[in-house]
GROMACS .gro file of N, CA and C in nm:
model
  381
    1MET      N    1  16.952   9.132  11.863
    1MET     CA    2  16.862   9.096  11.970
    1MET      C    3  16.728   9.168  11.952
    2SER      N    4  16.621   9.093  11.959
    2SER     CA    5  16.487   9.150  11.944
    2SER      C    6  16.441   9.217  12.072
    3ILE      N    7  16.362   9.321  12.057
    3ILE     CA    8  16.297   9.385  12.170
    3ILE      C    9  16.170   9.307  12.199
    4ARG      N   10  16.155   9.265  12.324
    4ARG     CA   11  16.041   9.183  12.365
    4ARG      C   12  15.926   9.274  12.403
    5VAL      N   13  15.809   9.250  12.341
    5VAL     CA   14  15.695   9.340  12.353
    5VAL      C   15  15.577   9.271  12.421
    6LEU      N   16  15.517   9.343  12.516
    6LEU     CA   17  15.387   9.307  12.572
    6LEU      C   18  15.287   9.404  12.511
    7LEU      N   19  15.183   9.351  12.448
    7LEU     CA   20  15.080   9.433  12.386
    7LEU      C   21  14.953   9.427  12.472
    8VAL      N   22  14.909   9.543  12.518
    8VAL     CA   23  14.787   9.552  12.598
    8VAL      C   24  14.684   9.628  12.515
    9GLU      N   25  14.596   9.554  12.450
    9GLU     CA   26  14.499   9.610  12.354
    9GLU      C   27  14.379   9.516  12.348
   10ASP      N   28  14.258   9.573  12.358
   10ASP     CA   29  14.140   9.488  12.359
   10ASP      C   30  14.063   9.486  12.227
   11VAL      N   31  14.099   9.570  12.132
   11VAL     CA   32  14.032   9.571  12.003
   11VAL      C   33  14.109   9.482  11.907
   12LYS      N   34  14.043   9.378  11.860
   12LYS     CA   35  14.109   9.277  11.777
   12LYS      C   36  14.174   9.336  11.651
   13ALA      N   37  14.105   9.426  11.584
   13ALA     CA   38  14.160   9.485  11.461
   13ALA      C   39  14.286   9.567  11.491
   14THR      N   40  14.285   9.642  11.600
   14THR     CA   41  14.403   9.720  11.637
   14THR      C   42  14.517   9.628  11.680
   15HIS      N   43  14.483   9.523  11.752
   15HIS     CA   44  14.584   9.423  11.792
   15HIS      C   45  14.653   9.368  11.669
   16GLN      N   46  14.575   9.332  11.567
   16GLN     CA   47  14.630   9.276  11.443
   16GLN      C   48  14.717   9.378  11.371
   17LEU      N   49  14.671   9.503  11.366
   17LEU     CA   50  14.746   9.610  11.301
   17LEU      C   51  14.882   9.629  11.367
   18ILE      N   52  14.885   9.632  11.500
   18ILE     CA   53  15.011   9.651  11.572
   18ILE      C   54  15.103   9.531  11.552
   19THR      N   55  15.046   9.411  11.555
   19THR     CA   56  15.125   9.290  11.533
   19THR      C   57  15.193   9.294  11.396
   20GLU      N   58  15.116   9.333  11.295
   20GLU     CA   59  15.172   9.343  11.159
   20GLU      C   60  15.278   9.452  11.152
   21LEU      N   61  15.256   9.563  11.222
   21LEU     CA   62  15.355   9.671  11.223
   21LEU      C   63  15.485   9.626  11.287
   22LEU      N   64  15.476   9.552  11.398
   22LEU     CA   65  15.597   9.500  11.464
   22LEU      C   66  15.676   9.412  11.368
   23ASP      N   67  15.606   9.327  11.293
   23ASP     CA   68  15.673   9.241  11.194
   23ASP      C   69  15.734   9.324  11.082
   24PHE      N   70  15.661   9.425  11.036
   24PHE     CA   71  15.707   9.509  10.926
   24PHE      C   72  15.833   9.586  10.964
   25VAL      N   73  15.832   9.648  11.081
   25VAL     CA   74  15.946   9.727  11.126
   25VAL      C   75  16.064   9.636  11.156
   26GLY      N   76  16.037   9.520  11.215
   26GLY     CA   77  16.142   9.424  11.246
   26GLY      C   78  16.215   9.458  11.374
   27GLY      N   79  16.276   9.356  11.434
   27GLY     CA   80  16.352   9.376  11.556
   27GLY      C   81  16.269   9.364  11.683
   28PHE      N   82  16.143   9.321  11.669
   28PHE     CA   83  16.054   9.307  11.783
   28PHE      C   84  16.001   9.164  11.791
   29GLU      N   85  15.980   9.118  11.914
   29GLU     CA   86  15.921   8.986  11.938
   29GLU      C   87  15.803   9.005  12.032
   30LEU      N   88  15.684   8.970  11.985
   30LEU     CA   89  15.565   8.981  12.069
   30LEU      C   90  15.564   8.862  12.165
   31ILE      N   91  15.583   8.890  12.294
   31ILE     CA   92  15.594   8.781  12.393
   31ILE      C   93  15.471   8.768  12.482
   32GLY      N   94  15.380   8.864  12.473
   32GLY     CA   95  15.260   8.856  12.553
   32GLY      C   96  15.155   8.952  12.505
   33THR      N   97  15.028   8.914  12.525
   33THR     CA   98  14.917   9.002  12.492
   33THR      C   99  14.815   8.995  12.604
   34CYS      N  100  14.753   9.108  12.632
   34CYS     CA  101  14.649   9.117  12.734
   34CYS      C  102  14.540   9.209  12.681
   35THR      N  103  14.416   9.185  12.728
   35THR     CA  104  14.304   9.268  12.684
   35THR      C  105  14.240   9.345  12.799
   36THR      N  106  14.286   9.322  12.923
   36THR     CA  107  14.226   9.388  13.038
   36THR      C  108  14.335   9.443  13.130
   37GLU      N  109  14.296   9.537  13.215
   37GLU     CA  110  14.388   9.592  13.314
   37GLU      C  111  14.442   9.483  13.405
   38SER      N  112  14.351   9.402  13.460
   38SER     CA  113  14.396   9.298  13.554
   38SER      C  114  14.486   9.196  13.486
   39GLY      N  115  14.454   9.159  13.362
   39GLY     CA  116  14.539   9.066  13.290
   39GLY      C  117  14.678   9.119  13.268
   40ALA      N  118  14.688   9.248  13.234
   40ALA     CA  119  14.819   9.310  13.212
   40ALA      C  120  14.898   9.319  13.342
   41LEU      N  121  14.831   9.357  13.451
   41LEU     CA  122  14.901   9.367  13.579
   41LEU      C  123  14.950   9.231  13.626
   42VAL      N  124  14.869   9.128  13.607
   42VAL     CA  125  14.911   8.992  13.643
   42VAL      C  126  15.029   8.949  13.556
   43TRP      N  127  15.022   8.978  13.425
   43TRP     CA  128  15.132   8.941  13.335
   43TRP      C  129  15.260   9.009  13.379
   44LEU      N  130  15.256   9.138  13.407
   44LEU     CA  131  15.376   9.210  13.450
   44LEU      C  132  15.430   9.154  13.582
   45HIS      N  133  15.341   9.119  13.672
   45HIS     CA  134  15.382   9.062  13.801
   45HIS      C  135  15.445   8.924  13.783
   46ASP      N  136  15.384   8.842  13.697
   46ASP     CA  137  15.432   8.704  13.677
   46ASP      C  138  15.554   8.693  13.587
   47HIS      N  139  15.584   8.798  13.512
   47HIS     CA  140  15.697   8.797  13.417
   47HIS      C  141  15.786   8.919  13.439
   48PRO      N  142  15.839   8.937  13.558
   48PRO     CA  143  15.917   9.058  13.586
   48PRO      C  144  16.040   9.068  13.495
   49GLY      N  145  16.053   9.185  13.433
   49GLY     CA  146  16.170   9.210  13.350
   49GLY      C  147  16.171   9.141  13.215
   50GLU      N  148  16.066   9.067  13.181
   50GLU     CA  149  16.067   8.993  13.054
   50GLU      C  150  16.035   9.082  12.934
   51ALA      N  151  15.948   9.181  12.952
   51ALA     CA  152  15.913   9.271  12.841
   51ALA      C  153  16.007   9.391  12.842
   52ASP      N  154  16.058   9.425  12.725
   52ASP     CA  155  16.139   9.545  12.709
   52ASP      C  156  16.051   9.666  12.680
   53LEU      N  157  15.937   9.641  12.615
   53LEU     CA  158  15.846   9.748  12.573
   53LEU      C  159  15.703   9.701  12.593
   54VAL      N  160  15.621   9.790  12.649
   54VAL     CA  161  15.477   9.765  12.661
   54VAL      C  162  15.407   9.865  12.570
   55ILE      N  163  15.328   9.815  12.476
   55ILE     CA  164  15.242   9.900  12.394
   55ILE      C  165  15.105   9.893  12.459
   56LEU      N  166  15.054  10.008  12.502
   56LEU     CA  167  14.943  10.013  12.596
   56LEU      C  168  14.829  10.100  12.547
   57ASP      N  169  14.709  10.041  12.541
   57ASP     CA  170  14.587  10.118  12.517
   57ASP      C  171  14.537  10.167  12.652
   58LEU      N  172  14.471  10.282  12.655
   58LEU     CA  173  14.421  10.337  12.781
   58LEU      C  174  14.280  10.288  12.816
   59MET      N  175  14.195  10.276  12.717
   59MET     CA  176  14.058  10.233  12.741
   59MET      C  177  14.046  10.085  12.708
   60LEU      N  178  14.038  10.005  12.813
   60LEU     CA  179  14.037   9.860  12.796
   60LEU      C  180  13.898   9.804  12.825
   61ARG      N  181  13.874   9.682  12.778
   61ARG     CA  182  13.747   9.614  12.801
   61ARG      C  183  13.712   9.616  12.950
   62GLU      N  184  13.813   9.598  13.031
   62GLU     CA  185  13.797   9.601  13.177
   62GLU      C  186  13.913   9.679  13.232
   63GLY      N  187  13.884   9.789  13.301
   63GLY     CA  188  13.989   9.865  13.366
   63GLY      C  189  14.049   9.973  13.277
   64SER      N  190  14.161  10.025  13.324
   64SER     CA  191  14.223  10.141  13.261
   64SER      C  192  14.371  10.116  13.236
   65GLY      N  193  14.417  10.167  13.123
   65GLY     CA  194  14.560  10.161  13.094
   65GLY      C  195  14.643  10.244  13.190
   66PHE      N  196  14.582  10.346  13.253
   66PHE     CA  197  14.656  10.427  13.349
   66PHE      C  198  14.703  10.342  13.467
   67SER      N  199  14.621  10.247  13.510
   67SER     CA  200  14.662  10.158  13.620
   67SER      C  201  14.776  10.067  13.575
   68VAL      N  202  14.771  10.023  13.451
   68VAL     CA  203  14.879   9.940  13.396
   68VAL      C  204  15.007  10.021  13.387
   69LEU      N  205  14.995  10.146  13.343
   69LEU     CA  206  15.112  10.235  13.334
   69LEU      C  207  15.174  10.253  13.471
   70ALA      N  208  15.091  10.276  13.572
   70ALA     CA  209  15.143  10.290  13.709
   70ALA      C  210  15.208  10.162  13.756
   71GLY      N  211  15.147  10.048  13.723
   71GLY     CA  212  15.203   9.919  13.762
   71GLY      C  213  15.334   9.891  13.692
   72ALA      N  214  15.344   9.930  13.566
   72ALA     CA  215  15.468   9.909  13.491
   72ALA      C  216  15.580   9.996  13.547
   73ALA      N  217  15.542  10.113  13.595
   73ALA     CA  218  15.643  10.205  13.650
   73ALA      C  219  15.699  10.154  13.783
   74ARG      N  220  15.619  10.076  13.855
   74ARG     CA  221  15.664  10.023  13.984
   74ARG      C  222  15.740   9.893  13.961
   75GLY      N  223  15.870   9.900  13.964
   75GLY     CA  224  15.951   9.779  13.963
   75GLY      C  225  15.972   9.712  13.829
   76GLN      N  226  15.932   9.775  13.722
   76GLN     CA  227  15.953   9.714  13.591
   76GLN      C  228  16.055   9.796  13.512
   77ALA      N  229  16.140   9.728  13.438
   77ALA     CA  230  16.237   9.798  13.355
   77ALA      C  231  16.180   9.828  13.217
   78ALA      N  232  16.058   9.779  13.189
   78ALA     CA  233  15.999   9.795  13.056
   78ALA      C  234  15.971   9.942  13.024
   79LYS      N  235  15.998   9.977  12.902
   79LYS     CA  236  15.956  10.107  12.850
   79LYS      C  237  15.810  10.093  12.810
   80VAL      N  238  15.734  10.202  12.816
   80VAL     CA  239  15.592  10.199  12.782
   80VAL      C  240  15.565  10.307  12.678
   81VAL      N  241  15.490  10.269  12.574
   81VAL     CA  242  15.434  10.365  12.481
   81VAL      C  243  15.283  10.345  12.482
   82VAL      N  244  15.211  10.453  12.501
   82VAL     CA  245  15.066  10.449  12.499
   82VAL      C  246  15.020  10.472  12.356
   83PHE      N  247  14.925  10.388  12.311
   83PHE     CA  248  14.867  10.400  12.177
   83PHE      C  249  14.716  10.398  12.198
   84SER      N  250  14.653  10.515  12.192
   84SER     CA  251  14.515  10.527  12.237
   84SER      C  252  14.436  10.626  12.153
   85ASP      N  253  14.305  10.604  12.146
   85ASP     CA  254  14.216  10.700  12.082
   85ASP      C  255  14.208  10.829  12.162
   86PHE      N  256  14.252  10.825  12.286
   86PHE     CA  257  14.234  10.937  12.378
   86PHE      C  258  14.365  11.009  12.409
   87ALA      N  259  14.454  11.019  12.311
   87ALA     CA  260  14.584  11.081  12.333
   87ALA      C  261  14.578  11.231  12.306
   88SER      N  262  14.497  11.301  12.384
   88SER     CA  263  14.490  11.447  12.377
   88SER      C  264  14.619  11.504  12.437
   89PRO      N  265  14.648  11.631  12.415
   89PRO     CA  266  14.769  11.688  12.476
   89PRO      C  267  14.775  11.669  12.628
   90ALA      N  268  14.662  11.684  12.695
   90ALA     CA  269  14.660  11.665  12.841
   90ALA      C  270  14.690  11.520  12.879
   91VAL      N  271  14.635  11.427  12.803
   91VAL     CA  272  14.659  11.284  12.830
   91VAL      C  273  14.804  11.250  12.800
   92VAL      N  274  14.859  11.305  12.693
   92VAL     CA  275  15.000  11.281  12.661
   92VAL      C  276  15.088  11.327  12.777
   93ARG      N  277  15.061  11.447  12.829
   93ARG     CA  278  15.139  11.498  12.943
   93ARG      C  279  15.125  11.407  13.064
   94LYS      N  280  15.004  11.361  13.092
   94LYS     CA  281  14.981  11.273  13.207
   94LYS      C  282  15.056  11.141  13.189
   95CYS      N  283  15.051  11.084  13.071
   95CYS     CA  284  15.120  10.957  13.045
   95CYS      C  285  15.271  10.972  13.061
   96ARG      N  286  15.325  11.080  13.007
   96ARG     CA  287  15.469  11.103  13.020
   96ARG      C  288  15.507  11.127  13.166
   97ALA      N  289  15.423  11.199  13.239
   97ALA     CA  290  15.449  11.224  13.382
   97ALA      C  291  15.448  11.094  13.461
   98GLN      N  292  15.371  10.995  13.414
   98GLN     CA  293  15.364  10.866  13.482
   98GLN      C  294  15.466  10.766  13.429
   99GLY      N  295  15.555  10.812  13.339
   99GLY     CA  296  15.666  10.728  13.297
   99GLY      C  297  15.663  10.675  13.156
  100ALA      N  298  15.557  10.702  13.080
  100ALA     CA  299  15.553  10.656  12.941
  100ALA      C  300  15.654  10.735  12.857
  101LEU      N  301  15.715  10.667  12.762
  101LEU     CA  302  15.805  10.736  12.669
  101LEU      C  303  15.728  10.831  12.580
  102ASP      N  304  15.606  10.790  12.542
  102ASP     CA  305  15.523  10.873  12.455
  102ASP      C  306  15.380  10.822  12.464
  103ALA      N  307  15.287  10.905  12.418
  103ALA     CA  308  15.148  10.867  12.402
  103ALA      C  309  15.108  10.911  12.263
  104ILE      N  310  15.064  10.815  12.184
  104ILE     CA  311  15.038  10.836  12.042
  104ILE      C  312  14.891  10.808  12.015
  105SER      N  313  14.829  10.895  11.936
  105SER     CA  314  14.690  10.875  11.899
  105SER      C  315  14.678  10.761  11.798
  106LYS      N  316  14.574  10.679  11.815
  106LYS     CA  317  14.550  10.572  11.718
  106LYS      C  318  14.521  10.627  11.579
  107SER      N  319  14.483  10.755  11.572
  107SER     CA  320  14.459  10.815  11.440
  107SER      C  321  14.590  10.845  11.368
  108ASP      N  322  14.704  10.833  11.438
  108ASP     CA  323  14.834  10.862  11.378
  108ASP      C  324  14.922  10.736  11.379
  109TYR      N  325  14.876  10.636  11.305
  109TYR     CA  326  14.946  10.508  11.293
  109TYR      C  327  15.091  10.528  11.250
  110ARG      N  328  15.116  10.625  11.160
  110ARG     CA  329  15.251  10.652  11.112
  110ARG      C  330  15.343  10.691  11.227
  111GLN      N  331  15.292  10.767  11.323
  111GLN     CA  332  15.374  10.808  11.437
  111GLN      C  333  15.417  10.689  11.521
  112LEU      N  334  15.330  10.587  11.532
  112LEU     CA  335  15.370  10.466  11.605
  112LEU      C  336  15.482  10.395  11.529
  113ARG      N  337  15.473  10.391  11.397
  113ARG     CA  338  15.580  10.328  11.318
  113ARG      C  339  15.712  10.402  11.338
  114VAL      N  340  15.708  10.535  11.337
  114VAL     CA  341  15.829  10.615  11.359
  114VAL      C  342  15.886  10.587  11.498
  115PHE      N  343  15.799  10.580  11.599
  115PHE     CA  344  15.843  10.549  11.735
  115PHE      C  345  15.913  10.413  11.738
  116LEU      N  346  15.852  10.311  11.678
  116LEU     CA  347  15.911  10.177  11.680
  116LEU      C  348  16.044  10.173  11.605
  117GLU      N  349  16.051  10.242  11.491
  117GLU     CA  350  16.177  10.245  11.417
  117GLU      C  351  16.287  10.311  11.500
  118LYS      N  352  16.252  10.415  11.575
  118LYS     CA  353  16.350  10.485  11.657
  118LYS      C  354  16.398  10.397  11.773
  119HIS      N  355  16.310  10.318  11.829
  119HIS     CA  356  16.341  10.244  11.951
  119HIS      C  357  16.381  10.098  11.928
  120ARG      N  358  16.372  10.049  11.807
  120ARG     CA  359  16.414   9.910  11.786
  120ARG      C  360  16.566   9.902  11.809
  121GLY      N  361  16.607   9.792  11.863
  121GLY     CA  362  16.748   9.776  11.891
  121GLY      C  363  16.793   9.846  12.017
  122GLU      N  364  16.698   9.901  12.095
  122GLU     CA  365  16.731   9.967  12.221
  122GLU      C  366  16.657   9.900  12.335
  123PRO      N  367  16.693   9.777  12.372
  123PRO     CA  368  16.622   9.713  12.482
  123PRO      C  369  16.639   9.793  12.611
  124ALA      N  370  16.542   9.780  12.698
  124ALA     CA  371  16.547   9.851  12.826
  124ALA      C  372  16.668   9.804  12.906
  125GLU      N  373  16.733   9.899  12.970
  125GLU     CA  374  16.845   9.864  13.057
  125GLU      C  375  16.791   9.809  13.188
  126ALA      N  376  16.857   9.710  13.241
  126ALA     CA  377  16.816   9.657  13.371
  126ALA      C  378  16.833   9.767  13.474
  127GLY      N  379  16.731   9.779  13.562
  127GLY     CA  380  16.740   9.886  13.658
  127GLY      C  381  16.699   9.848  13.790
   0.00000   0.00000   0.00000
C-alpha cells in the first residue's frame, strides 16, 4: 500500500525535486499539491483523512506553513514533515511542538530521503 502524500511547496524546482525523490524512494503516491497556505487548508478540509503524509514548506507564495501545520494538527490523521530553507534549531523545535514529525532543511536533501525511507510503508493510523 502506498503512502498518500500532499505536497505543499511553491517553488517549482523544489516541487519537481521532491516528486522525483518520492518516485525514487518508492511506496508513495502524490495525491495533491498546493502552493499557498489557503490552498493547502482548503485541500485538507475538502479531503479529510486522504493524505497520510504532508510535506510542507514554511515560506509560501501566500501565507505560512505554520498555519497549515496547525490546520493539519486539528482533526487530520496525516503525518507532517516540514522541508524548509528556514529549519533552524528553534524552528525545528517549534514545528515538532506543533505536531510535525520532523523539520528538515532544504540544504539537506539527503535527510529528506532518509526520512522518507524510514516512513514508507507506515501509513498514518486512523485517529
